[in-house]
Amino acid sequence: MDPLTLLREYTIRNELHKIVRIGDDYRFGNDYSFPCTIETAYRSKHVQANRYTLETLINFITNHHLKHTDYIQQSRSLRIPAVTLPDRKPLLDYLTGKTASSDSIEFLKFPQPNETTVPVSVSAASLGNDENFLTDVRVLENRNPIELIRAVEKPLKDRESILMCKNRDFYSVFTAALRRDEERQRAESLQRKYGLVAKNRIERGGFGGGDELGYDGGPKAKMHLKGSKIGEGVPIILVPSAFSTLITIYNVKEFLEDGVFIPTDVKLKQMKGTKPDCITVQKKFSRDRVVTAYEVRDKPSALKAEDWDRVVAVFVLGKEWQFKDWPFKNHVEIFNKIVGFFLRFEDDSVESAKTAKQWNVKIISISKNKRHQDRAAALEVWEKLEEFMRSRSH
């Protein structure tokens, strides 16, 4: 079988994908195999003595859609002789079946498939009548070309060496991951140091009021209002006791833990029993594994000197009288040592927050009806509070 005729048949049947190069040979399905550099019957018009090789024709027919300049560059990169420009159209017409013949074709006599020219059908004479070898060859003839390729494949890269890219490295990714892990460990250490981890107490039912708080009855750290660090123990958040404010001891837990605002009057109807002196809240919607707990109280007058050391946040009314009898000179000193929050409805008048805007407090706005937005507001509180805690931990 002439390789030119065979290539034409595969092109017309749209089976070029079945032509596979294995080493220095081209395999046409499971039937024929020819050397890549074998000369075909097609002569170049430019150089009469030049016959195009099989690899030249296969490279041309698979890339005939390219512009001639791009095709020439592609052929040079593969070190394969290219088809000249005058030969392109008549050769393409012949291979695709538009023309039946060409004056450039001068067929050569090729041996039949059972002769020695076809590597797939190896002759007994060339193998020294080795019947075992002939049996192996017949087995190979029946195998899929892709299987033959995979059988001789050698791994050049493993999962480690594949990361070794030129002008590329993953050191920045490694350092970022390491830095993140160090920050997490540092945060856990600070949580334990300042008594913010209250997981065991919470699992036992949380903090109660009065004597049920479970505090150590031993001596406490002395009050140091002039310092910048937080006192030892669970931090305290103060909320107003007046029902006229949005956040109270009744609804603060649902707001901070679940990100849902429930009006005080509604929550009061749901509750049974007396008003708690103290409740515990923790940040639930967090990726951190550390459970951070805070006490929430609404009676500043009941705090002892050592308790004031643990006060880290306050929800303000926007009234000066709220800070009466506080152990601070003025609201400037208060919000220098304690982070302040003012919770308001987003459609309230500007006058309602006029006083609070003059203070160093975080104004948090929520909707009267869109409860799905409460979570974002609660996250604002936690982010500001955690930022304050980090600044006071050094």
CSV table of C-alpha atoms in Angstrom, one decimal:
chain,number,residue,atom,x,y,z
A,1,MET,CA,0.0,0.0,0.0
A,2,ASP,CA,1.3,3.4,-1.0
A,3,PRO,CA,1.5,5.8,2.0
A,4,LEU,CA,0.2,8.7,-0.1
A,5,THR,CA,-2.9,6.8,-1.2
A,6,LEU,CA,-3.4,5.5,2.4
A,7,LEU,CA,-3.1,9.1,3.8
A,8,ARG,CA,-5.6,10.3,1.2
A,9,GLU,CA,-8.1,7.6,2.3
A,10,TYR,CA,-7.7,8.5,6.0
A,11,THR,CA,-8.2,12.1,5.1
A,12,ILE,CA,-11.4,11.6,3.1
A,13,ARG,CA,-12.8,9.3,5.9
A,14,ASN,CA,-11.9,12.0,8.4
A,15,GLU,CA,-9.8,9.5,10.4
A,16,LEU,CA,-6.5,11.4,10.7
A,17,HIS,CA,-6.8,10.9,14.5
A,18,LYS,CA,-6.1,7.2,13.9
A,19,ILE,CA,-2.7,8.0,12.5
A,20,VAL,CA,-0.3,7.7,15.5
A,21,ARG,CA,3.4,8.4,15.6
A,22,ILE,CA,5.3,5.8,17.6
A,23,GLY,CA,9.0,6.5,17.7
A,24,ASP,CA,10.2,7.0,14.1
A,25,ASP,CA,7.2,5.4,12.5
A,26,TYR,CA,3.6,6.3,11.7
A,27,ARG,CA,0.9,3.7,12.4
A,28,PHE,CA,-2.2,3.8,10.4
A,29,GLY,CA,-4.7,2.2,12.8
A,30,ASN,CA,-3.8,-1.4,13.3
A,31,ASP,CA,-3.1,-2.1,9.6
A,32,TYR,CA,0.0,-0.3,8.3
A,33,SER,CA,3.1,1.3,9.6
A,34,PHE,CA,5.6,3.4,7.7
A,35,PRO,CA,8.9,5.2,8.6
A,36,CYS,CA,8.3,8.9,9.2
A,37,THR,CA,10.9,9.9,6.6
A,38,ILE,CA,9.8,7.6,3.9
A,39,GLU,CA,9.4,9.4,0.5
A,40,THR,CA,5.9,9.5,-1.0
A,41,ALA,CA,4.8,9.6,-4.6
A,42,TYR,CA,4.1,13.3,-4.5
A,43,ARG,CA,6.8,15.5,-6.1
A,44,SER,CA,7.3,19.2,-5.4
A,45,LYS,CA,6.8,21.5,-8.4
A,46,HIS,CA,9.4,23.8,-7.0
A,47,VAL,CA,12.1,21.2,-6.9
A,48,GLN,CA,11.4,18.4,-9.4
A,49,ALA,CA,13.8,16.0,-7.7
A,50,ASN,CA,12.2,16.4,-4.3
A,51,ARG,CA,9.6,14.0,-3.1
A,52,TYR,CA,7.6,15.0,0.0
A,53,THR,CA,8.2,12.7,3.0
A,54,LEU,CA,5.3,11.1,4.9
A,55,GLU,CA,5.8,13.3,8.0
A,56,THR,CA,5.8,16.4,5.8
A,57,LEU,CA,2.4,15.4,4.3
A,58,ILE,CA,0.9,14.5,7.7
A,59,ASN,CA,2.1,17.7,9.3
A,60,PHE,CA,0.7,19.7,6.3
A,61,ILE,CA,-2.8,18.0,6.3
A,62,THR,CA,-3.2,18.4,10.0
A,63,ASN,CA,-2.2,22.1,9.9
A,64,HIS,CA,-3.6,23.2,6.5
A,65,HIS,CA,-5.9,25.6,8.2
A,66,LEU,CA,-2.9,27.8,9.3
A,67,LYS,CA,-1.7,30.7,7.3
A,68,HIS,CA,1.3,29.8,5.1
A,69,THR,CA,3.7,31.9,7.2
A,70,ASP,CA,2.4,30.4,10.5
A,71,TYR,CA,2.6,26.9,8.9
A,72,ILE,CA,6.3,27.5,7.9
A,73,GLN,CA,7.2,28.7,11.4
A,74,GLN,CA,5.4,25.7,12.9
A,75,SER,CA,7.2,23.3,10.6
A,76,ARG,CA,10.6,24.9,11.4
A,77,SER,CA,9.9,24.5,15.1
A,78,LEU,CA,9.3,20.8,14.6
A,79,ARG,CA,12.2,20.5,12.1
A,80,ILE,CA,10.0,19.1,9.5
A,81,PRO,CA,10.3,20.1,5.8
A,82,ALA,CA,7.4,22.2,4.7
A,83,VAL,CA,5.1,22.1,1.7
A,84,THR,CA,5.8,25.0,-0.7
A,85,LEU,CA,3.2,27.6,-1.4
A,86,PRO,CA,2.6,26.5,-5.1
A,87,ASP,CA,2.0,22.9,-3.9
A,88,ARG,CA,-0.4,23.8,-1.1
A,89,LYS,CA,-3.7,23.9,-3.1
A,90,PRO,CA,-3.2,21.0,-5.5
A,91,LEU,CA,-1.9,18.8,-2.7
A,92,LEU,CA,-4.8,19.7,-0.4
A,93,ASP,CA,-7.4,19.1,-3.2
A,94,TYR,CA,-5.9,15.7,-3.8
A,95,LEU,CA,-5.7,14.6,-0.2
A,96,THR,CA,-9.3,15.8,0.6
A,97,GLY,CA,-10.7,14.1,-2.5
A,98,LYS,CA,-11.6,17.2,-4.6
A,99,THR,CA,-9.3,15.9,-7.4
A,100,ALA,CA,-8.7,12.3,-8.3
A,101,SER,CA,-5.1,12.7,-9.4
A,102,SER,CA,-2.3,15.1,-10.0
A,103,ASP,CA,0.6,15.5,-12.4
A,104,SER,CA,2.9,15.8,-9.4
A,105,ILE,CA,2.2,12.2,-8.4
A,106,GLU,CA,4.6,9.5,-9.5
A,107,PHE,CA,3.8,6.3,-7.7
A,108,LEU,CA,6.5,4.0,-6.4
A,109,LYS,CA,6.3,0.3,-6.0
A,110,PHE,CA,5.7,-0.5,-2.3
A,111,PRO,CA,5.8,-4.1,-0.9
A,112,GLN,CA,2.5,-5.6,0.3
A,113,PRO,CA,1.7,-5.7,4.0
A,114,ASN,CA,3.1,-9.2,4.3
A,115,GLU,CA,6.5,-8.0,3.1
A,116,THR,CA,9.3,-6.6,5.1
A,117,THR,CA,8.6,-2.9,4.5
A,118,VAL,CA,5.7,-2.8,7.0
A,119,PRO,CA,7.2,-3.0,10.5
A,120,VAL,CA,3.9,-4.3,11.9
A,121,SER,CA,4.0,-7.5,9.9
A,122,VAL,CA,7.6,-8.5,10.5
A,123,SER,CA,8.9,-11.2,8.2
A,124,ALA,CA,10.2,-14.4,9.4
A,125,ALA,CA,13.4,-14.0,7.5
A,126,SER,CA,14.3,-10.8,9.2
A,127,LEU,CA,13.7,-12.4,12.6
A,128,GLY,CA,15.7,-15.5,12.0
A,129,ASN,CA,12.5,-17.7,12.1
A,130,ASP,CA,12.0,-16.9,15.8
A,131,GLU,CA,8.4,-18.1,16.2
A,132,ASN,CA,8.2,-16.7,19.8
A,133,PHE,CA,9.0,-13.3,18.5
A,134,LEU,CA,6.5,-13.6,15.7
A,135,THR,CA,3.9,-14.5,18.3
A,136,ASP,CA,4.7,-11.3,20.3
A,137,VAL,CA,4.4,-9.2,17.1
A,138,ARG,CA,1.0,-10.6,16.3
A,139,VAL,CA,-0.1,-9.8,19.8
A,140,LEU,CA,1.1,-6.2,19.4
A,141,GLU,CA,-0.8,-5.9,16.1
A,142,ASN,CA,-4.1,-6.5,18.0
A,143,ARG,CA,-3.4,-3.9,20.7
A,144,ASN,CA,-4.7,-0.4,20.7
A,145,PRO,CA,-2.0,2.2,19.7
A,146,ILE,CA,-2.7,4.2,22.8
A,147,GLU,CA,-2.0,1.2,25.0
A,148,LEU,CA,1.3,0.7,23.2
A,149,ILE,CA,2.3,4.3,23.9
A,150,ARG,CA,1.4,4.0,27.6
A,151,ALA,CA,3.3,0.8,27.8
A,152,VAL,CA,6.6,2.6,27.0
A,153,GLU,CA,5.8,5.8,28.9
A,154,LYS,CA,8.2,6.9,31.6
A,155,PRO,CA,7.2,9.4,34.3
A,156,LEU,CA,9.3,12.5,34.0
A,157,LYS,CA,7.7,14.4,36.8
A,158,ASP,CA,6.3,13.5,40.2
A,159,ARG,CA,4.0,15.5,42.5
A,160,GLU,CA,6.9,17.3,44.1
A,161,SER,CA,9.0,18.0,41.0
A,162,ILE,CA,6.0,19.3,39.1
A,163,LEU,CA,5.9,22.3,41.6
A,164,MET,CA,9.4,23.3,40.5
A,165,CYS,CA,8.4,25.7,37.7
A,166,LYS,CA,10.8,28.1,36.1
A,167,ASN,CA,10.4,31.6,37.6
A,168,ARG,CA,7.7,30.3,39.9
A,169,ASP,CA,7.7,29.3,43.5
A,170,PHE,CA,5.2,28.7,46.2
A,171,TYR,CA,7.2,30.2,49.0
A,172,SER,CA,4.7,33.1,49.4
A,173,VAL,CA,1.8,30.6,49.8
A,174,PHE,CA,3.8,28.7,52.4
A,175,THR,CA,4.7,31.9,54.4
A,176,ALA,CA,1.1,33.1,54.2
A,177,ALA,CA,-0.2,29.8,55.6
A,178,LEU,CA,2.5,29.8,58.3
A,179,ARG,CA,1.7,33.4,59.3
A,180,ARG,CA,-2.0,32.6,59.5
A,181,ASP,CA,-1.3,29.6,61.7
A,182,GLU,CA,0.9,31.7,64.0
A,183,GLU,CA,-1.8,34.4,64.3
A,184,ARG,CA,-4.3,31.7,65.2
A,185,GLN,CA,-2.0,30.2,67.9
A,186,ARG,CA,-1.3,33.7,69.3
A,187,ALA,CA,-5.0,34.5,69.5
A,188,GLU,CA,-5.7,31.2,71.3
A,189,SER,CA,-2.8,32.0,73.7
A,190,LEU,CA,-4.3,35.5,74.4
A,191,GLN,CA,-7.7,34.0,74.9
A,192,ARG,CA,-6.4,31.7,77.6
A,193,LYS,CA,-4.2,34.3,79.2
A,194,TYR,CA,-7.0,36.8,79.8
A,195,GLY,CA,-9.7,34.4,80.7
A,196,LEU,CA,-11.7,34.6,77.5
A,197,VAL,CA,-12.0,30.9,77.0
A,198,ALA,CA,-15.1,29.8,78.9
A,199,LYS,CA,-16.0,26.7,77.0
A,200,ASN,CA,-16.2,24.4,80.0
A,201,ARG,CA,-18.4,26.8,82.0
A,202,ILE,CA,-20.7,27.3,79.0
A,203,GLU,CA,-21.1,23.5,78.5
A,204,ARG,CA,-22.2,23.2,82.2
A,205,GLY,CA,-25.0,25.7,81.5
A,206,GLY,CA,-23.3,29.1,81.3
A,207,PHE,CA,-23.1,31.8,83.9
A,208,GLY,CA,-26.0,32.6,86.1
A,209,GLY,CA,-26.7,35.6,88.2
A,210,GLY,CA,-25.4,36.5,91.7
A,211,ASP,CA,-23.7,33.6,93.4
A,212,GLU,CA,-24.1,31.3,90.4
A,213,LEU,CA,-21.4,33.2,88.4
A,214,GLY,CA,-18.8,30.7,89.7
A,215,TYR,CA,-16.0,33.2,90.3
A,216,ASP,CA,-13.1,32.4,92.4
A,217,GLY,CA,-13.6,34.0,95.8
A,218,GLY,CA,-9.9,34.8,96.2
A,219,PRO,CA,-8.3,38.2,95.9
A,220,LYS,CA,-8.8,40.0,92.5
A,221,ALA,CA,-6.3,42.1,90.6
A,222,LYS,CA,-6.3,45.7,91.7
A,223,MET,CA,-8.1,48.3,89.6
A,224,HIS,CA,-5.8,50.1,87.1
A,225,LEU,CA,-7.8,52.5,85.2
A,226,LYS,CA,-4.8,54.4,84.1
A,227,GLY,CA,-3.3,51.4,82.4
A,228,SER,CA,-4.2,50.0,79.0
A,229,LYS,CA,-4.6,46.3,79.6
A,230,ILE,CA,-7.7,44.4,80.5
A,231,GLY,CA,-8.2,43.0,84.0
A,232,GLU,CA,-8.1,39.2,84.5
A,233,GLY,CA,-11.3,37.3,84.2
A,234,VAL,CA,-14.2,37.1,81.8
A,235,PRO,CA,-14.7,40.6,80.1
A,236,ILE,CA,-17.8,42.5,80.8
A,237,ILE,CA,-20.2,44.3,78.3
A,238,LEU,CA,-22.5,46.9,79.8
A,239,VAL,CA,-26.0,47.6,78.4
A,240,PRO,CA,-28.6,50.2,79.4
A,241,SER,CA,-31.2,49.1,81.9
A,242,ALA,CA,-33.9,51.4,80.3
A,243,PHE,CA,-36.5,49.7,78.1
A,244,SER,CA,-36.4,52.7,75.7
A,245,THR,CA,-33.1,51.6,74.2
A,246,LEU,CA,-32.9,49.1,71.4
A,247,ILE,CA,-30.4,46.7,73.1
A,248,THR,CA,-31.0,45.5,76.7
A,249,ILE,CA,-30.0,42.5,78.8
A,250,TYR,CA,-33.2,40.8,77.6
A,251,ASN,CA,-32.4,40.8,73.9
A,252,VAL,CA,-28.6,41.2,73.7
A,253,LYS,CA,-28.0,37.4,73.7
A,254,GLU,CA,-30.0,36.8,70.5
A,255,PHE,CA,-28.5,39.8,68.8
A,256,LEU,CA,-24.9,39.0,69.5
A,257,GLU,CA,-25.0,35.2,69.3
A,258,ASP,CA,-27.6,34.6,66.6
A,259,GLY,CA,-27.5,37.9,64.7
A,260,VAL,CA,-31.2,38.5,65.2
A,261,PHE,CA,-32.7,41.6,66.8
A,262,ILE,CA,-35.8,40.9,68.9
A,263,PRO,CA,-37.5,44.0,70.5
A,264,THR,CA,-37.3,44.1,74.3
A,265,ASP,CA,-41.0,44.0,74.9
A,266,VAL,CA,-41.4,40.9,72.7
A,267,LYS,CA,-38.5,39.2,74.4
A,268,LEU,CA,-39.8,40.1,77.8
A,269,LYS,CA,-43.1,38.4,77.1
A,270,GLN,CA,-41.2,35.2,76.0
A,271,MET,CA,-39.1,35.1,79.2
A,272,LYS,CA,-40.2,33.5,82.4
A,273,GLY,CA,-38.9,34.3,85.8
A,274,THR,CA,-37.1,37.3,87.2
A,275,LYS,CA,-34.7,39.5,85.3
A,276,PRO,CA,-31.2,38.1,85.3
A,277,ASP,CA,-28.4,40.1,86.8
A,278,CYS,CA,-25.9,38.8,84.4
A,279,ILE,CA,-25.9,36.7,81.2
A,280,THR,CA,-23.1,35.2,79.1
A,281,VAL,CA,-22.8,35.7,75.3
A,282,GLN,CA,-20.3,34.1,72.9
A,283,LYS,CA,-19.5,34.6,69.3
A,284,LYS,CA,-21.1,31.6,67.5
A,285,PHE,CA,-20.9,32.5,63.9
A,286,SER,CA,-17.1,32.4,63.7
A,287,ARG,CA,-14.5,30.2,62.0
A,288,ASP,CA,-12.3,30.4,65.0
A,289,ARG,CA,-12.1,27.3,67.1
A,290,VAL,CA,-11.7,29.4,70.3
A,291,VAL,CA,-14.9,30.0,72.2
A,292,THR,CA,-14.9,33.7,73.4
A,293,ALA,CA,-17.3,34.4,76.2
A,294,TYR,CA,-18.4,37.8,77.7
A,295,GLU,CA,-20.5,38.7,80.6
A,296,VAL,CA,-23.3,41.2,79.9
A,297,ARG,CA,-24.6,43.4,82.8
A,298,ASP,CA,-26.9,46.4,83.1
A,299,LYS,CA,-26.2,47.6,86.6
A,300,PRO,CA,-22.9,49.6,86.6
A,301,SER,CA,-23.5,50.6,90.2
A,302,ALA,CA,-23.2,46.9,91.3
A,303,LEU,CA,-19.7,46.6,89.9
A,304,LYS,CA,-16.7,46.4,92.2
A,305,ALA,CA,-13.4,48.0,91.5
A,306,GLU,CA,-11.9,44.8,90.2
A,307,ASP,CA,-15.0,44.3,88.0
A,308,TRP,CA,-14.4,47.7,86.3
A,309,ASP,CA,-11.0,46.4,85.2
A,310,ARG,CA,-12.9,43.8,83.1
A,311,VAL,CA,-15.3,46.2,81.4
A,312,VAL,CA,-14.4,46.3,77.7
A,313,ALA,CA,-17.6,47.6,76.0
A,314,VAL,CA,-20.8,49.5,76.6
A,315,PHE,CA,-23.9,50.1,74.6
A,316,VAL,CA,-24.8,53.8,75.1
A,317,LEU,CA,-28.1,55.6,75.3
A,318,GLY,CA,-26.7,58.8,73.9
A,319,LYS,CA,-27.3,60.6,77.2
A,320,GLU,CA,-24.6,62.0,79.5
A,321,TRP,CA,-26.4,60.8,82.7
A,322,GLN,CA,-25.8,57.2,81.7
A,323,PHE,CA,-22.2,57.6,83.0
A,324,LYS,CA,-23.1,59.1,86.3
A,325,ASP,CA,-21.0,57.6,89.2
A,326,TRP,CA,-18.7,55.8,86.7
A,327,PRO,CA,-15.1,55.8,87.9
A,328,PHE,CA,-14.0,58.0,85.0
A,329,LYS,CA,-13.5,61.7,84.7
A,330,ASN,CA,-15.6,62.2,81.5
A,331,HIS,CA,-16.7,60.4,78.4
A,332,VAL,CA,-13.4,61.0,76.6
A,333,GLU,CA,-11.6,58.9,79.2
A,334,ILE,CA,-14.4,56.3,79.1
A,335,PHE,CA,-14.2,55.7,75.4
A,336,ASN,CA,-10.4,55.7,75.5
A,337,LYS,CA,-10.6,52.7,77.9
A,338,ILE,CA,-13.9,51.1,76.8
A,339,VAL,CA,-15.2,50.6,73.3
A,340,GLY,CA,-18.7,52.1,72.8
A,341,PHE,CA,-21.6,51.2,70.6
A,342,PHE,CA,-24.8,53.1,69.7
A,343,LEU,CA,-27.5,50.9,68.2
A,344,ARG,CA,-30.2,52.8,66.2
A,345,PHE,CA,-32.8,52.2,63.5
A,346,GLU,CA,-31.5,53.2,60.1
A,347,ASP,CA,-34.5,55.4,59.4
A,348,ASP,CA,-34.4,57.2,62.8
A,349,SER,CA,-33.9,61.0,62.7
A,350,VAL,CA,-30.3,62.3,62.8
A,351,GLU,CA,-31.1,64.0,66.1
A,352,SER,CA,-31.4,60.7,67.9
A,353,ALA,CA,-27.6,60.1,67.3
A,354,LYS,CA,-26.5,63.7,67.6
A,355,THR,CA,-24.9,63.3,71.0
A,356,ALA,CA,-23.4,59.8,70.3
A,357,LYS,CA,-21.7,61.1,67.1
A,358,GLN,CA,-19.7,63.5,69.3
A,359,TRP,CA,-18.3,60.6,71.2
A,360,ASN,CA,-15.7,58.0,70.2
A,361,VAL,CA,-18.3,55.2,69.7
A,362,LYS,CA,-19.3,52.9,66.8
A,363,ILE,CA,-22.8,53.7,65.5
A,364,ILE,CA,-24.6,50.5,64.4
A,365,SER,CA,-27.7,50.9,62.2
A,366,ILE,CA,-30.4,48.1,61.8
A,367,SER,CA,-33.6,47.9,59.9
A,368,LYS,CA,-37.0,47.9,61.6
A,369,ASN,CA,-38.3,45.2,59.4
A,370,LYS,CA,-35.4,43.5,57.5
A,371,ARG,CA,-34.3,41.0,60.0
A,372,HIS,CA,-31.9,39.2,57.6
A,373,GLN,CA,-29.7,42.3,57.9
A,374,ASP,CA,-29.2,41.9,61.6
A,375,ARG,CA,-26.4,39.5,61.2
A,376,ALA,CA,-24.2,42.0,59.4
A,377,ALA,CA,-24.9,44.5,62.2
A,378,ALA,CA,-23.9,42.0,64.9
A,379,LEU,CA,-20.7,41.2,63.0
A,380,GLU,CA,-19.8,44.9,63.0
A,381,VAL,CA,-20.0,44.8,66.8
A,382,TRP,CA,-17.9,41.7,67.1
A,383,GLU,CA,-15.2,43.0,64.6
A,384,LYS,CA,-14.9,46.3,66.5
A,385,LEU,CA,-14.9,44.5,69.9
A,386,GLU,CA,-12.2,42.0,68.8
A,387,GLU,CA,-10.1,44.8,67.4
A,388,PHE,CA,-10.3,46.6,70.7
A,389,MET,CA,-9.4,43.4,72.6
A,390,ARG,CA,-6.3,42.8,70.5
A,391,SER,CA,-5.2,46.4,71.0
A,392,ARG,CA,-5.5,46.0,74.8
A,393,SER,CA,-3.8,42.7,75.0
A,394,HIS,CA,-0.3,44.0,74.3
